[in-house]
Every structure is written in C-alpha cells, then in structure tokens.
PDB file of C-alpha atoms in Angstrom:
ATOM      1  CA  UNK A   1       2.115 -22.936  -2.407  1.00 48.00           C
ATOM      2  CA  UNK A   2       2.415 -19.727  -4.742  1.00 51.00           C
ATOM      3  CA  UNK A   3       2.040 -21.303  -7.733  1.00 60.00           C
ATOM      4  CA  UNK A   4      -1.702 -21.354  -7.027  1.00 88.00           C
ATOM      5  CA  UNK A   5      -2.019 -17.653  -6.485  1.00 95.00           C
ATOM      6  CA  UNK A   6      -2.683 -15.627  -9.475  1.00 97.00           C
ATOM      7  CA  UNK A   7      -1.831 -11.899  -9.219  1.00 98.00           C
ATOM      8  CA  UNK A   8      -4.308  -9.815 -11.340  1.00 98.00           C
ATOM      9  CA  UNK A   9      -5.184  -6.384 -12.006  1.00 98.00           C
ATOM     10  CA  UNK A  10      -8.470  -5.617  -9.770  1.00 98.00           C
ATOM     11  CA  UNK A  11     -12.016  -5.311 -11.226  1.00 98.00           C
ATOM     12  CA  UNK A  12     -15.345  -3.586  -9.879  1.00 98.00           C
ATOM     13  CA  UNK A  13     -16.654  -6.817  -8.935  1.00 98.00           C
ATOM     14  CA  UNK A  14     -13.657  -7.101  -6.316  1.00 98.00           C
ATOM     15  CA  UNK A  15     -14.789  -4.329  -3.963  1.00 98.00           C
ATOM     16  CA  UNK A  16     -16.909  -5.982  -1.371  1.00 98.00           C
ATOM     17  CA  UNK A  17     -13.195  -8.575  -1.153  1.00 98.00           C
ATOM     18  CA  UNK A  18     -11.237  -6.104  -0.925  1.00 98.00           C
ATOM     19  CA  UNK A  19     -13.288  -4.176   2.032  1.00 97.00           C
ATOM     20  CA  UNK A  20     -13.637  -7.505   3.916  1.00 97.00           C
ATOM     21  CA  UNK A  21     -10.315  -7.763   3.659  1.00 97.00           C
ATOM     22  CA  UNK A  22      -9.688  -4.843   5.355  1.00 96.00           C
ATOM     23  CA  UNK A  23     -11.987  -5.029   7.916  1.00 95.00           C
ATOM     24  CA  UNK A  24     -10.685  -6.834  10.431  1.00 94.00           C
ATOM     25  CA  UNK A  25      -6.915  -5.161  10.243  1.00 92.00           C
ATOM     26  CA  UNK A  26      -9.024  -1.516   9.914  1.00 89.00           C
ATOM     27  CA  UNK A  27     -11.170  -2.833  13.447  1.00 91.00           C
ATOM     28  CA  UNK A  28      -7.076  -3.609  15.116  1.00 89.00           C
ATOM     29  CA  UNK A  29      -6.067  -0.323  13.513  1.00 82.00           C
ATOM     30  CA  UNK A  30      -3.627  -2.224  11.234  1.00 86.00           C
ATOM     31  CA  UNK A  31      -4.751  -0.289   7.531  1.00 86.00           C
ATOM     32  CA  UNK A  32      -7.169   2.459   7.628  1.00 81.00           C
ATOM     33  CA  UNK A  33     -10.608   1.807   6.391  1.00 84.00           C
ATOM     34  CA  UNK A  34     -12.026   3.998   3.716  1.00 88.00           C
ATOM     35  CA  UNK A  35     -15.638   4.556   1.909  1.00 92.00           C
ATOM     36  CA  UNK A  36     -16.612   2.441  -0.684  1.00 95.00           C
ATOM     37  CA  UNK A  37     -15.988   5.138  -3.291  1.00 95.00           C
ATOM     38  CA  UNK A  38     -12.786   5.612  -2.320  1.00 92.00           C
ATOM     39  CA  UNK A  39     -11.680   1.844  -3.155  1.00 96.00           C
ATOM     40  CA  UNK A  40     -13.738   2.466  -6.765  1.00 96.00           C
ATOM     41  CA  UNK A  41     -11.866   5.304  -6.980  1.00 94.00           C
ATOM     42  CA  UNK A  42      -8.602   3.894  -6.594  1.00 95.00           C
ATOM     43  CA  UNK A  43      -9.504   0.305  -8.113  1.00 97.00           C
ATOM     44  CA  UNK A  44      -6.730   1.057 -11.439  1.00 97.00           C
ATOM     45  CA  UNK A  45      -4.025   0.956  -8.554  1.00 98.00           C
ATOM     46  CA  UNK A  46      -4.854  -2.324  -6.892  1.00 98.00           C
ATOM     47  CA  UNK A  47      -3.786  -5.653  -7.757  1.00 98.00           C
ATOM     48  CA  UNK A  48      -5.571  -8.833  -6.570  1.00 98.00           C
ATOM     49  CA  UNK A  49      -4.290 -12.280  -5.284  1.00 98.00           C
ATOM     50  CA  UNK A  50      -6.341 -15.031  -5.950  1.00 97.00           C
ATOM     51  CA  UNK A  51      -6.267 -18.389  -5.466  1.00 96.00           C
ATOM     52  CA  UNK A  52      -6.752 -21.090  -8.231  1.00 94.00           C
ATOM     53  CA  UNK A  53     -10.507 -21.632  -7.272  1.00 94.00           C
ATOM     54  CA  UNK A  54     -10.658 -17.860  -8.260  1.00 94.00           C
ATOM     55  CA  UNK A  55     -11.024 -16.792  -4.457  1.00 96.00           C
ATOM     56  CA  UNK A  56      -9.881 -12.890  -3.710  1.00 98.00           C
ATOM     57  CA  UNK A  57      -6.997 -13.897  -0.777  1.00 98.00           C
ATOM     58  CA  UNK A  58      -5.522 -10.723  -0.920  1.00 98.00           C
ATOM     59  CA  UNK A  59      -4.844  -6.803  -2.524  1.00 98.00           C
ATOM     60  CA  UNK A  60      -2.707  -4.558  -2.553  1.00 98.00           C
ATOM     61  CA  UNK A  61      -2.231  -0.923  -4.235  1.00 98.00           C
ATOM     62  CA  UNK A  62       0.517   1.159  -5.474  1.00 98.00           C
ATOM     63  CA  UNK A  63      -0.234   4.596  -5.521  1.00 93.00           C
ATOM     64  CA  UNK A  64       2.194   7.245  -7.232  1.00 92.00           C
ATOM     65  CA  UNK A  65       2.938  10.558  -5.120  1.00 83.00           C
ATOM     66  CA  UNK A  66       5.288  12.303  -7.333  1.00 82.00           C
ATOM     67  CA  UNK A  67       7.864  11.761 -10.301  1.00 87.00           C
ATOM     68  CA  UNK A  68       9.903   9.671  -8.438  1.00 89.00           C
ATOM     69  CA  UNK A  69       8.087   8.545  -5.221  1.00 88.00           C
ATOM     70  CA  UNK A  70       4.885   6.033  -4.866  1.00 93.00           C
ATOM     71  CA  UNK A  71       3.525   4.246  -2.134  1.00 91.00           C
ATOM     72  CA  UNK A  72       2.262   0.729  -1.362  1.00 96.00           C
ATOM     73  CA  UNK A  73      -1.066   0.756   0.523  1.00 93.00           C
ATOM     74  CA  UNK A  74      -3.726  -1.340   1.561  1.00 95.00           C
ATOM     75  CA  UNK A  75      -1.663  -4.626   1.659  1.00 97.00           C
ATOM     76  CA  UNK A  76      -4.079  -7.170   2.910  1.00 97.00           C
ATOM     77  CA  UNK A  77      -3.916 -10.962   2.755  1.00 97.00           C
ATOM     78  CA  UNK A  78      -7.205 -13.344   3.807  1.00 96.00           C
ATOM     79  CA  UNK A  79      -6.113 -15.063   7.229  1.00 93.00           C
ATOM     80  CA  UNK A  80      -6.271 -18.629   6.069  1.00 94.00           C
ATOM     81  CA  UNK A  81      -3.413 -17.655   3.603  1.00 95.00           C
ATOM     82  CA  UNK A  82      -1.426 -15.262   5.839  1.00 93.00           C
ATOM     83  CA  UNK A  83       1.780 -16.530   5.556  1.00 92.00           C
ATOM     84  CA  UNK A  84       1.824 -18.448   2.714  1.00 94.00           C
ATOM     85  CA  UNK A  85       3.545 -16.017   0.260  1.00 95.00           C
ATOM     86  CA  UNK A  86       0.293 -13.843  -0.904  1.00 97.00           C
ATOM     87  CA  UNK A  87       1.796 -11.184   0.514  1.00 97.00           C
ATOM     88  CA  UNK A  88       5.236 -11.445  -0.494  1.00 97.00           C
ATOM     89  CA  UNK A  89       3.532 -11.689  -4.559  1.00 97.00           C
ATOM     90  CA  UNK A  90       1.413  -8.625  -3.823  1.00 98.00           C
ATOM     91  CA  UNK A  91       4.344  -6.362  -3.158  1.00 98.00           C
ATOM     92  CA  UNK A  92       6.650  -7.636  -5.587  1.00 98.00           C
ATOM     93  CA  UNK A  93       4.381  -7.045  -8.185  1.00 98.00           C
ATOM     94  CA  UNK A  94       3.704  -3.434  -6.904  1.00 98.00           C
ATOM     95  CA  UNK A  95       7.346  -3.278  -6.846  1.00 98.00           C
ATOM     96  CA  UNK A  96       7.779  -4.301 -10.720  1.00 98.00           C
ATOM     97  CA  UNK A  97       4.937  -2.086 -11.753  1.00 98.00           C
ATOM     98  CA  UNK A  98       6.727   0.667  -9.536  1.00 98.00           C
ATOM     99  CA  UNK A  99       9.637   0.570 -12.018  1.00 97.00           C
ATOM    100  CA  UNK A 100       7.954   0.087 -14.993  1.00 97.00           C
ATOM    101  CA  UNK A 101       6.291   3.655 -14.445  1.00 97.00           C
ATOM    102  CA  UNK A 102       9.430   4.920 -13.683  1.00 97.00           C
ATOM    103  CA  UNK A 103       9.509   5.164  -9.821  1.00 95.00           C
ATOM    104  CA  UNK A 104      12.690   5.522  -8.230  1.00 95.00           C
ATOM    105  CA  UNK A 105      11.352   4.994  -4.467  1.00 91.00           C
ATOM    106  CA  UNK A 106       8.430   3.321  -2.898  1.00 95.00           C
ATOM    107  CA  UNK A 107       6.820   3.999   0.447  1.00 87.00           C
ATOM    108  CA  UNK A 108       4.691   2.168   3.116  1.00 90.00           C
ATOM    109  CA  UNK A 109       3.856   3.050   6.132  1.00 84.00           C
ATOM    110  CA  UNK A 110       3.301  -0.371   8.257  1.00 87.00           C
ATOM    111  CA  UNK A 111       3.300  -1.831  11.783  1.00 86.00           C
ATOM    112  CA  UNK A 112       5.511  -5.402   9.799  1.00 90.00           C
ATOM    113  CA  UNK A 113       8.577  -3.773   9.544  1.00 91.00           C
ATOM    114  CA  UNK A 114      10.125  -6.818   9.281  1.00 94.00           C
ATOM    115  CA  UNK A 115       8.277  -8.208   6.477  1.00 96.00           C
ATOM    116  CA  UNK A 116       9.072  -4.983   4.499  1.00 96.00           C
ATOM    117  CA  UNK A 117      12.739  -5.012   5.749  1.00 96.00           C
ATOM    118  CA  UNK A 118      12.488  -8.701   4.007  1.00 97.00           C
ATOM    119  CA  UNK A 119      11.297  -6.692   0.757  1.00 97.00           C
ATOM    120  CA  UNK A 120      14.334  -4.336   0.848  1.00 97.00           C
ATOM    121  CA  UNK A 121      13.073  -1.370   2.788  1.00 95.00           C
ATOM    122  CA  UNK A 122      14.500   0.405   5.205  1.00 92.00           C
ATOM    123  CA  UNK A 123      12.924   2.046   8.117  1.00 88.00           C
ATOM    124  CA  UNK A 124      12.958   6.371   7.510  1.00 82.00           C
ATOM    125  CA  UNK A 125      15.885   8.097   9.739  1.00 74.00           C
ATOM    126  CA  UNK A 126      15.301  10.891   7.475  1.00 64.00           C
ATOM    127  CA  UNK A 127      11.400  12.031   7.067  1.00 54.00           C
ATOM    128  CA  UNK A 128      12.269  14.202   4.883  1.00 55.00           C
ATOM    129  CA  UNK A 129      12.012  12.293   1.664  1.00 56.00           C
ATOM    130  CA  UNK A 130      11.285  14.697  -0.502  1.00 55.00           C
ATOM    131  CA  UNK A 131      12.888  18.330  -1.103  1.00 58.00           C
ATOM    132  CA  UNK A 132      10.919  21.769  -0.050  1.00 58.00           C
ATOM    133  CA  UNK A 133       9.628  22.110  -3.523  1.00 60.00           C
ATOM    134  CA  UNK A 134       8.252  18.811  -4.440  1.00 60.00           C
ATOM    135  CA  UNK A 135       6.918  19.077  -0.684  1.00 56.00           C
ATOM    136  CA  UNK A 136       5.514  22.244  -0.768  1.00 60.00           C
ATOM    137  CA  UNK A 137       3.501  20.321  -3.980  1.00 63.00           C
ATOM    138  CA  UNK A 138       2.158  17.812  -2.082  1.00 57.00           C
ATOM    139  CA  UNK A 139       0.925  19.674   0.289  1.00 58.00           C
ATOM    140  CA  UNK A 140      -1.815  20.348  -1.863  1.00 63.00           C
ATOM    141  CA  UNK A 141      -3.319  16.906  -2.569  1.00 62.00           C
ATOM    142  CA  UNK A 142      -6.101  15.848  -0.880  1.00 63.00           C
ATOM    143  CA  UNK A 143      -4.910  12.119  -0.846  1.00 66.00           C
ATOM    144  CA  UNK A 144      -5.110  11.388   2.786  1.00 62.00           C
ATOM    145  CA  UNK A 145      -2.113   8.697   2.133  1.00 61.00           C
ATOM    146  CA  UNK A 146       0.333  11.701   0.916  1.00 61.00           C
ATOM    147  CA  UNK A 147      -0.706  13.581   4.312  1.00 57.00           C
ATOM    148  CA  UNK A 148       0.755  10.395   5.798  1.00 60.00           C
ATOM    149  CA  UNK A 149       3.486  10.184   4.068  1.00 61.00           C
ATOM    150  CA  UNK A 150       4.114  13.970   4.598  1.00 57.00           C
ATOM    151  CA  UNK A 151       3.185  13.281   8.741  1.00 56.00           C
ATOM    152  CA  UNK A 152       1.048  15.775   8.697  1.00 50.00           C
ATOM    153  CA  UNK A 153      -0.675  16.484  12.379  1.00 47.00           C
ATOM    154  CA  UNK A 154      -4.048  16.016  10.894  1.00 47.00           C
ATOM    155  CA  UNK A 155      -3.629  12.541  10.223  1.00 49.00           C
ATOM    156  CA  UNK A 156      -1.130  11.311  13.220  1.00 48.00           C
ATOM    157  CA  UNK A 157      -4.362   9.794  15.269  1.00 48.00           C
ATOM    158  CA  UNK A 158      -4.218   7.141  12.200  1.00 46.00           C
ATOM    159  CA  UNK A 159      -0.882   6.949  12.150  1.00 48.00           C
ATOM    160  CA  UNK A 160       0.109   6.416  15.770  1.00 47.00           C
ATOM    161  CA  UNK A 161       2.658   3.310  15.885  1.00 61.00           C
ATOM    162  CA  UNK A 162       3.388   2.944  12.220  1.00 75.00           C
ATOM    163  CA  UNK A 163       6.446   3.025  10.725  1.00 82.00           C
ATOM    164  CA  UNK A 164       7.852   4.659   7.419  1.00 81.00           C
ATOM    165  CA  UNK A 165       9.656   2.682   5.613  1.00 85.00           C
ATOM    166  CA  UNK A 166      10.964   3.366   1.769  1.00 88.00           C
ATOM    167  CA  UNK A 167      12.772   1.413  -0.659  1.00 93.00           C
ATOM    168  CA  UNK A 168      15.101   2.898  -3.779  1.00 94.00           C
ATOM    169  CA  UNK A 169      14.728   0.601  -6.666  1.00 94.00           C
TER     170      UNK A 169
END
C-alpha cells in the first residue's frame, strides 16, 4: 500500500488538511491543537503524506530544539489510512531529515508508545535530556513544544498521560 503515498514537503495550501487532521485527535486530547498561524508559522517543518489522487492523508513535523536535539510533533494520519504505513513514512522521513541537519536525538512526546518503540525509541527513564546549560537555554523559548519537552508545570494539563520518548540516531 505505500507505494501510493507520496511524502512531500508541506505548502500554504495544506493548512486547512493539516488542522482537520488534527482535530479529531486535539477533541480526544491525542496532539494539541494550535491557531492557524501557528501551523503557517511552522509550515517549513512539516512534511505531508499524500495519496496518489493527491489527497493530504497525513503530516507530520520535525522541529529542532537545540544542536543536537529535535522533536517530532504533530504526527497525524487521516483515519481511512490509519494503519496502512502513512505513519510509519511520516516519521522516517522526519527521521532522515533529522540527520541530515545534523541531529543526534529526536523527541516525541506520544500516548503510541509502541508505535514509536517500533521506530527505535525508547521511553525517557532519565528526563533530563539535556545538561544545565543547554537547559537553562531553553528555558527561554517561547515554543510551547520545548516547555514540553522541558515538563515544565505550565504545560502538564496538556501533557497529562503522554509519554517521552527519544531516539539517538
């Protein structure tokens, strides 16, 4: 079935797909839903799955933190094609473009720990990914995604059940 999905980089016309996409899993508290500029703003860091009638069936975004560290966020996939390998494309995508900037680890933060475990992450023992330095850095970003990362109380009411995970590529 995946050799009619077509992984692209997104476009401005993609938007409106990519917040339907989202809706549902924002209304079960799956992803987070954000404002429309905030998907605009972030459109260079999402890729799209498509099917080969040029339908949007999924997204995805990788978002870099720090030197070494991104995340992958917003990981959605249309339900008539959940579980038909859009998401498994999505991420490793993410996960090539990951390396080809550089990245040395990649986080999520996720209620399918198994499908990420199937990806080659590993659940957090350790939140402290990063060292006081970098984190007293990232403190400063606004990015509500690095205050996530960084469990930060302000953003635990979003947060509640997910699980870090993180990869080393």
């Amino acid at each position: 079935m995946t050799e009619t999905i077509r992984i692209r980089p997104a476009r401005t016309s993609d938007v409106g797909a990519i917040k339907t996409l989202v809706a549902p899993l924002a209304e079960q508290r799956i992803l987070m839903a954000k404002e429309t500029v905030a998907y605009y703003e972030s459109l260079p860091e999402f890729r799209i799955a498509e099917s080969a009638d040029g339908e949007v069936i999924g997204c995805g975004a990788l978002h870099v933190m720090w030197e070494d560290l991104a995340e992958i966020r917003t990981l959605a996939t249309s339900d008539a094609w959940r579980g038909k390998g859009v998401g498994h494309l999505l991420v490793e995508r993410l996960l090539e473009e990951a390396r080809a900037l550089g990245v040395s680890r990649v986080f999520c933060l996720t209620f399918e720990v198994d499908f990420f475990k199937r990806h080659g992450f590993e659940v957090m023992a350790d939140q402290t990914a990063v060292d006081p330095v970098v984190y007293s850095e990232l403190l400063r970003s606004h990015d509500e995604g690095v205050a996530e990362f960084l469990d930060l109380a302000r953003v635990k009411p979003n947060t509640l059940g997910n699980t870090r995970m993180i990869k080393a590529l």
